CSV table of C-alpha atoms in Angstrom, one decimal:
chain,number,residue,atom,x,y,z
A,112,MET,CA,-5.0,5.3,28.3
A,113,GLU,CA,-8.0,3.2,29.5
A,114,ARG,CA,-10.5,5.8,28.6
A,115,VAL,CA,-9.5,5.9,24.9
A,116,THR,CA,-11.4,3.9,22.4
A,117,ILE,CA,-10.5,3.3,18.9
A,118,ARG,CA,-13.5,3.4,16.7
A,119,PRO,CA,-14.3,3.9,13.0
A,120,ALA,CA,-14.2,7.7,12.0
A,121,GLY,CA,-17.4,9.4,11.3
A,122,PRO,CA,-17.9,12.5,9.0
A,123,GLU,CA,-18.0,14.7,12.0
A,124,ASP,CA,-14.5,13.6,12.9
A,125,ILE,CA,-13.0,15.2,9.6
A,126,PRO,CA,-12.1,18.6,11.1
A,127,ALA,CA,-10.0,16.9,14.0
A,128,ILE,CA,-8.3,14.4,11.6
A,129,VAL,CA,-7.4,17.1,9.2
A,130,ALA,CA,-6.1,19.4,12.1
A,131,MET,CA,-3.8,16.5,13.1
A,132,LEU,CA,-2.5,15.8,9.6
A,133,ALA,CA,-1.6,19.4,9.3
A,134,ASP,CA,0.1,19.6,12.8
A,135,ASP,CA,3.2,18.1,11.7
A,136,PRO,CA,6.5,19.4,10.1
A,137,LEU,CA,5.9,17.5,6.9
A,138,GLY,CA,2.1,17.7,6.9
A,139,ALA,CA,1.9,21.6,7.3
A,140,THR,CA,3.1,22.1,3.8
A,141,ARG,CA,0.8,19.5,2.2
A,142,GLU,CA,-2.6,20.1,4.0
A,143,SER,CA,-5.4,22.7,3.8
A,144,PRO,CA,-7.3,22.7,7.0
A,145,GLU,CA,-9.1,25.9,6.0
A,146,ASP,CA,-10.8,24.0,3.1
A,147,LEU,CA,-12.4,20.8,4.2
A,148,ALA,CA,-14.3,20.1,0.9
A,149,PRO,CA,-11.6,17.8,-0.6
A,150,TYR,CA,-11.4,15.8,2.6
A,151,ARG,CA,-15.0,15.3,2.7
A,152,ARG,CA,-14.9,14.0,-0.8
A,153,ALA,CA,-12.0,11.6,0.1
A,154,TYR,CA,-13.9,10.4,3.2
A,155,ASP,CA,-16.9,9.4,1.1
A,156,ARG,CA,-14.4,7.5,-1.2
A,157,LEU,CA,-13.0,5.7,1.9
A,158,ARG,CA,-16.3,4.9,3.2
A,159,SER,CA,-17.5,3.3,-0.1
A,160,ASP,CA,-14.5,1.0,-0.1
A,161,PRO,CA,-15.0,-2.1,2.1
A,162,HIS,CA,-11.2,-2.7,2.4
A,163,GLN,CA,-10.5,0.6,4.0
A,164,PHE,CA,-10.6,1.3,7.7
A,165,LEU,CA,-10.3,4.9,8.9
A,166,VAL,CA,-10.3,4.9,12.6
A,167,VAL,CA,-9.9,7.5,15.4
A,168,ALA,CA,-8.7,7.3,18.9
A,169,ASP,CA,-11.5,8.9,21.0
A,170,ARG,CA,-10.8,10.1,24.5
A,171,GLU,CA,-14.2,11.0,26.1
A,172,GLY,CA,-15.6,12.5,22.9
A,173,GLU,CA,-12.3,14.2,21.9
A,174,VAL,CA,-10.4,12.8,18.8
A,175,VAL,CA,-6.9,12.4,19.7
A,176,GLY,CA,-5.4,10.0,17.2
A,177,THR,CA,-6.1,8.6,13.8
A,178,LEU,CA,-4.8,5.9,11.5
A,179,GLN,CA,-5.9,4.4,8.1
A,180,LEU,CA,-5.5,0.7,7.3
A,181,THR,CA,-6.0,-0.8,3.9
A,182,ILE,CA,-6.6,-4.6,3.1
A,183,VAL,CA,-4.8,-5.6,-0.1
A,184,PRO,CA,-5.3,-9.1,-1.5
A,185,GLY,CA,-2.6,-10.4,-3.7
A,186,LEU,CA,-1.0,-13.5,-5.4
A,187,SER,CA,2.4,-13.2,-4.2
A,188,ARG,CA,3.6,-15.2,-1.0
A,189,LYS,CA,1.2,-18.1,-1.7
A,190,GLY,CA,-1.8,-15.7,-2.2
A,191,SER,CA,-1.3,-13.8,1.0
A,192,THR,CA,-3.5,-10.7,1.8
A,193,ARG,CA,-1.5,-8.0,3.2
A,194,SER,CA,-2.4,-4.7,5.1
A,195,ILE,CA,-1.0,-1.2,4.7
A,196,ILE,CA,-1.0,1.4,7.5
A,197,GLU,CA,-1.0,5.1,6.5
A,198,GLY,CA,-1.7,8.3,8.0
A,199,VAL,CA,-0.8,7.6,11.7
A,200,ARG,CA,-1.3,10.7,13.7
A,201,VAL,CA,-1.5,11.5,17.5
A,202,HIS,CA,-2.7,14.8,18.8
A,203,ARG,CA,0.1,17.0,20.2
A,204,SER,CA,-1.5,16.9,23.7
A,205,GLU,CA,-1.2,13.1,23.8
A,206,ARG,CA,2.4,12.4,22.5
A,207,GLY,CA,4.7,10.3,24.5
A,208,ARG,CA,1.8,8.4,26.3
A,209,GLY,CA,1.6,5.3,24.2
A,210,LEU,CA,-1.3,6.2,22.0
A,211,GLY,CA,0.5,5.8,18.8
A,212,ALA,CA,1.6,2.3,19.9
A,213,ARG,CA,-2.1,1.5,20.8
A,214,LEU,CA,-3.2,2.6,17.4
A,215,VAL,CA,-0.7,0.6,15.5
A,216,GLU,CA,-1.4,-2.5,17.7
A,217,TRP,CA,-5.2,-2.0,16.9
A,218,ALA,CA,-4.1,-2.1,13.1
A,219,VAL,CA,-2.0,-5.2,13.5
A,220,GLU,CA,-4.9,-7.0,15.4
A,221,GLU,CA,-7.4,-6.0,12.7
A,222,SER,CA,-5.0,-7.2,10.2
A,223,ARG,CA,-5.0,-10.6,11.8
A,224,ARG,CA,-8.9,-10.6,12.0
A,225,GLN,CA,-8.8,-9.8,8.2
A,226,ASP,CA,-6.5,-12.9,7.7
A,227,CYS,CA,-3.6,-10.8,6.6
A,228,HIS,CA,-0.1,-12.3,6.7
A,229,LEU,CA,2.0,-9.2,6.4
A,230,VAL,CA,1.5,-5.7,7.7
A,231,GLN,CA,3.4,-3.0,6.0
A,232,LEU,CA,4.0,0.8,6.0
A,233,THR,CA,6.4,3.4,4.8
A,234,SER,CA,7.9,6.1,7.0
A,235,ASP,CA,9.6,9.2,5.6
A,236,ALA,CA,13.5,8.8,5.8
A,237,ALA,CA,13.4,12.3,7.6
A,238,ARG,CA,11.5,10.7,10.6
A,239,PRO,CA,14.2,8.6,12.6
A,240,ASP,CA,12.1,8.8,15.8
A,241,ALA,CA,9.3,7.1,13.9
A,242,HIS,CA,11.7,4.4,12.7
A,243,ARG,CA,12.6,3.5,16.1
A,244,PHE,CA,8.9,3.6,17.1
A,245,TYR,CA,8.1,1.0,14.5
A,246,GLU,CA,11.1,-1.2,15.3
A,247,ARG,CA,10.0,-1.3,18.9
A,248,LEU,CA,6.6,-2.4,17.8
A,249,GLY,CA,8.1,-5.4,15.9
A,250,PHE,CA,8.4,-4.0,12.4
A,251,THR,CA,11.6,-4.5,10.3
A,252,GLY,CA,12.8,-1.6,8.0
A,253,SER,CA,13.9,-4.1,5.3
A,254,HIS,CA,12.6,-2.1,2.2
A,255,VAL,CA,13.2,1.2,0.4
A,256,GLY,CA,10.0,3.1,-0.1
A,257,PHE,CA,9.8,4.8,-3.4
A,258,LYS,CA,7.2,7.6,-4.3
A,259,MET,CA,6.4,9.4,-7.5
A,260,GLN,CA,4.3,12.6,-7.3
A,261,LEU,CA,1.9,12.8,-10.3
A,262,GLY,CA,1.2,16.4,-11.4
A,263,PRO,CA,-1.7,17.4,-13.5
A,264,ALA,CA,-1.8,15.2,-16.7
B,90,MET,CA,8.4,-4.7,-27.6
B,91,GLU,CA,5.6,-3.6,-29.9
B,92,ARG,CA,3.9,-7.1,-29.9
B,93,VAL,CA,3.4,-7.0,-26.2
B,94,THR,CA,0.1,-6.0,-24.9
B,95,ILE,CA,-0.7,-5.2,-21.2
B,96,ARG,CA,-4.2,-6.6,-20.3
B,97,PRO,CA,-6.1,-7.7,-17.1
B,98,ALA,CA,-5.1,-11.1,-15.9
B,99,GLY,CA,-7.5,-13.9,-16.3
B,100,PRO,CA,-7.8,-17.1,-14.3
B,101,GLU,CA,-6.0,-19.0,-17.0
B,102,ASP,CA,-2.9,-16.8,-16.4
B,103,ILE,CA,-2.5,-17.9,-12.8
B,104,PRO,CA,0.1,-20.7,-13.5
B,105,ALA,CA,2.3,-18.4,-15.6
B,106,ILE,CA,2.1,-15.6,-13.0
B,107,VAL,CA,2.9,-18.0,-10.1
B,108,ALA,CA,6.0,-19.4,-12.1
B,109,MET,CA,7.3,-15.8,-12.5
B,110,LEU,CA,6.7,-15.0,-8.8
B,111,ALA,CA,8.7,-18.3,-7.9
B,112,ASP,CA,11.6,-17.6,-10.3
B,113,ASP,CA,13.4,-15.1,-8.2
B,114,PRO,CA,16.0,-15.4,-5.4
B,115,LEU,CA,13.5,-14.1,-2.9
B,116,GLY,CA,10.5,-15.6,-4.3
B,117,ALA,CA,11.8,-19.1,-4.5
B,118,THR,CA,11.6,-19.5,-0.9
B,119,ARG,CA,8.1,-18.0,-0.5
B,120,GLU,CA,5.9,-19.5,-3.3
B,121,SER,CA,4.4,-22.8,-3.8
B,122,PRO,CA,3.9,-23.3,-7.7
B,123,GLU,CA,3.0,-27.0,-7.2
B,124,ASP,CA,-0.1,-26.0,-5.4
B,125,LEU,CA,-2.1,-23.3,-7.1
B,126,ALA,CA,-5.2,-23.5,-5.0
B,127,PRO,CA,-4.2,-20.5,-2.7
B,128,TYR,CA,-3.4,-18.5,-5.7
B,129,ARG,CA,-6.8,-19.1,-7.2
B,130,ARG,CA,-8.5,-18.1,-3.9
B,131,ALA,CA,-6.4,-15.0,-3.9
B,132,TYR,CA,-7.2,-14.3,-7.6
B,133,ASP,CA,-11.1,-14.4,-6.8
B,134,ARG,CA,-10.4,-11.9,-3.9
B,135,LEU,CA,-8.7,-9.7,-6.3
B,136,ARG,CA,-11.3,-9.8,-9.0
B,137,SER,CA,-14.0,-8.9,-6.5
B,138,ASP,CA,-12.2,-5.7,-5.4
B,139,PRO,CA,-12.7,-2.9,-8.0
B,140,HIS,CA,-9.6,-1.0,-6.6
B,141,GLN,CA,-7.4,-3.9,-7.6
B,142,PHE,CA,-5.7,-4.3,-11.0
B,143,LEU,CA,-3.8,-7.4,-11.7
B,144,VAL,CA,-2.4,-7.3,-15.3
B,145,VAL,CA,-0.1,-9.3,-17.4
B,146,ALA,CA,2.2,-8.5,-20.3
B,147,ASP,CA,1.2,-10.8,-23.2
B,148,ARG,CA,3.4,-11.5,-26.1
B,149,GLU,CA,1.5,-13.2,-28.8
B,150,GLY,CA,-0.4,-15.3,-26.3
B,151,GLU,CA,2.6,-15.9,-23.9
B,152,VAL,CA,2.5,-14.3,-20.4
B,153,VAL,CA,5.9,-12.6,-20.0
B,154,GLY,CA,5.4,-10.2,-17.3
B,155,THR,CA,2.9,-9.2,-14.4
B,156,LEU,CA,2.1,-6.4,-12.0
B,157,GLN,CA,-0.5,-5.5,-9.4
B,158,LEU,CA,-1.9,-2.0,-8.9
B,159,THR,CA,-4.0,-1.0,-5.9
B,160,ILE,CA,-5.9,2.2,-5.7
B,161,VAL,CA,-6.0,3.7,-2.2
B,162,PRO,CA,-8.1,6.7,-1.3
B,163,GLY,CA,-7.1,8.8,1.8
B,164,LEU,CA,-7.5,11.9,3.7
B,165,SER,CA,-3.9,13.1,3.8
B,166,ARG,CA,-2.4,15.4,1.2
B,167,LYS,CA,-5.7,17.2,0.8
B,168,GLY,CA,-7.7,14.1,0.4
B,169,SER,CA,-5.3,12.6,-2.3
B,170,THR,CA,-5.9,9.1,-3.7
B,171,ARG,CA,-2.6,7.2,-4.1
B,172,SER,CA,-1.7,4.0,-5.8
B,173,ILE,CA,0.5,1.2,-4.8
B,174,ILE,CA,2.5,-1.1,-7.1
B,175,GLU,CA,3.2,-4.7,-6.1
B,176,GLY,CA,4.5,-7.9,-7.4
B,177,VAL,CA,6.3,-6.6,-10.6
B,178,ARG,CA,7.8,-9.7,-12.3
B,179,VAL,CA,9.3,-10.1,-15.8
B,180,HIS,CA,10.0,-13.6,-17.4
B,181,ARG,CA,13.6,-14.6,-17.3
B,182,SER,CA,13.6,-14.7,-21.2
B,183,GLU,CA,12.6,-11.1,-21.5
B,184,ARG,CA,14.7,-9.3,-18.9
B,185,GLY,CA,16.9,-6.4,-20.1
B,186,ARG,CA,14.6,-5.6,-22.9
B,187,GLY,CA,12.4,-2.7,-21.3
B,188,LEU,CA,9.5,-4.8,-20.4
B,189,GLY,CA,9.7,-3.9,-16.7
B,190,ALA,CA,9.7,-0.2,-17.5
B,191,ARG,CA,6.7,-0.6,-19.7
B,192,LEU,CA,4.8,-2.3,-17.0
B,193,VAL,CA,5.5,0.2,-14.5
B,194,GLU,CA,4.7,3.1,-17.0
B,195,TRP,CA,1.4,1.4,-17.5
B,196,ALA,CA,1.0,1.5,-13.9
B,197,VAL,CA,1.7,5.2,-13.7
B,198,GLU,CA,-0.7,6.0,-16.5
B,199,GLU,CA,-3.5,4.0,-14.9
B,200,SER,CA,-2.8,5.9,-11.7
B,201,ARG,CA,-3.3,9.1,-13.5
B,202,ARG,CA,-6.5,7.8,-15.2
B,203,GLN,CA,-7.7,6.9,-11.6
B,204,ASP,CA,-7.0,10.5,-10.4
B,205,CYS,CA,-4.2,9.5,-8.2
B,206,HIS,CA,-1.6,12.1,-7.0
B,207,LEU,CA,1.0,9.7,-5.8
B,208,VAL,CA,2.3,6.3,-6.9
B,209,GLN,CA,4.4,4.3,-4.3
B,210,LEU,CA,6.0,1.0,-3.9
B,211,THR,CA,8.5,-0.8,-1.8
B,212,SER,CA,11.5,-2.6,-2.9
B,213,ASP,CA,13.6,-5.0,-0.9
B,214,ALA,CA,16.8,-3.4,0.4
B,215,ALA,CA,18.6,-6.5,-1.0
B,216,ARG,CA,17.6,-5.4,-4.6
B,217,PRO,CA,20.0,-2.5,-5.6
B,218,ASP,CA,19.4,-3.1,-9.3
B,219,ALA,CA,15.7,-2.6,-8.7
B,220,HIS,CA,16.3,0.7,-6.8
B,221,ARG,CA,18.3,2.1,-9.7
B,222,PHE,CA,15.5,0.9,-11.9
B,223,TYR,CA,12.8,2.9,-10.1
B,224,GLU,CA,15.1,5.9,-10.0
B,225,ARG,CA,15.5,5.8,-13.6
B,226,LEU,CA,11.7,5.8,-14.0
B,227,GLY,CA,11.3,8.8,-11.8
B,228,PHE,CA,10.7,7.5,-8.4
B,229,THR,CA,12.4,8.8,-5.2
B,230,GLY,CA,13.5,6.4,-2.6
B,231,SER,CA,12.5,8.9,0.2
B,232,HIS,CA,11.1,6.4,2.7
B,233,VAL,CA,11.8,3.4,4.6
B,234,GLY,CA,9.6,0.4,4.3
B,235,PHE,CA,8.6,-1.5,7.3
B,236,LYS,CA,7.0,-5.0,7.3
B,237,MET,CA,5.7,-7.3,10.0
B,238,GLN,CA,4.9,-10.9,9.2
B,239,LEU,CA,1.9,-12.1,11.0
B,240,GLY,CA,2.1,-15.7,12.1
B,241,PRO,CA,-0.9,-17.9,12.9
B,242,ALA,CA,-2.8,-16.1,15.7
């Protein structure tokens, strides 16, 4: 694990990130790795927002993991800033070696640096292994995560 | 309900918003309405972030509800932008009259205007009434919401 660095994602990392998003039972139905144009537009939106941190885990030049961290100021809890983790993915070849934990721990430390008082994320109810993973890292599954898809208006 | 307008929160609305955040079984233990300084600092952070929408429901000059909407770009789901709803509160005097639904419907419509493909939120597992409320509005409680408090470093 010592040769893995966590660094901001560059535009050259987009194909590797999308491949990881798609290589997943839920992601396979939702992603389009054959057409990167929408991902490049989304990357530009991310890079123009100073409260977004898209990072990759880089093992000697190969992208082996990714995660997105969003910093959200707010009034509740005495004006606490919170952070939200999304899109945690680890390359198939690296699973079971602690890289997911290292990515999430990076996000928690970055959240502290950004003066956040709370880190949160949602995990699909169909991923019990992920739930145990987050509990081991110190998260509490205290909430229900609600989602609504918006179709074309 | 026709005399209620939903508008951006101004600094003059902070005391009324904080009073609503505190007037809640969970919020009572987490808020400090006697000291507004941290809320004013948080308000300034919110207003400087173009992806944050803090709104109030205003009934003829009186603040009777509030909600925060955050726009989050991302690579997953073909580069979809999503939105996150936080801090939904309705004044005690207005409960049961549909104002909460109107606030959330505003957030959903604003999310469409911002080209979001997904709206999400988390609700404490201790709020079953809130869960039924979000299900009636078309949300699906498909995820587990994990949180981690960050103490002083």
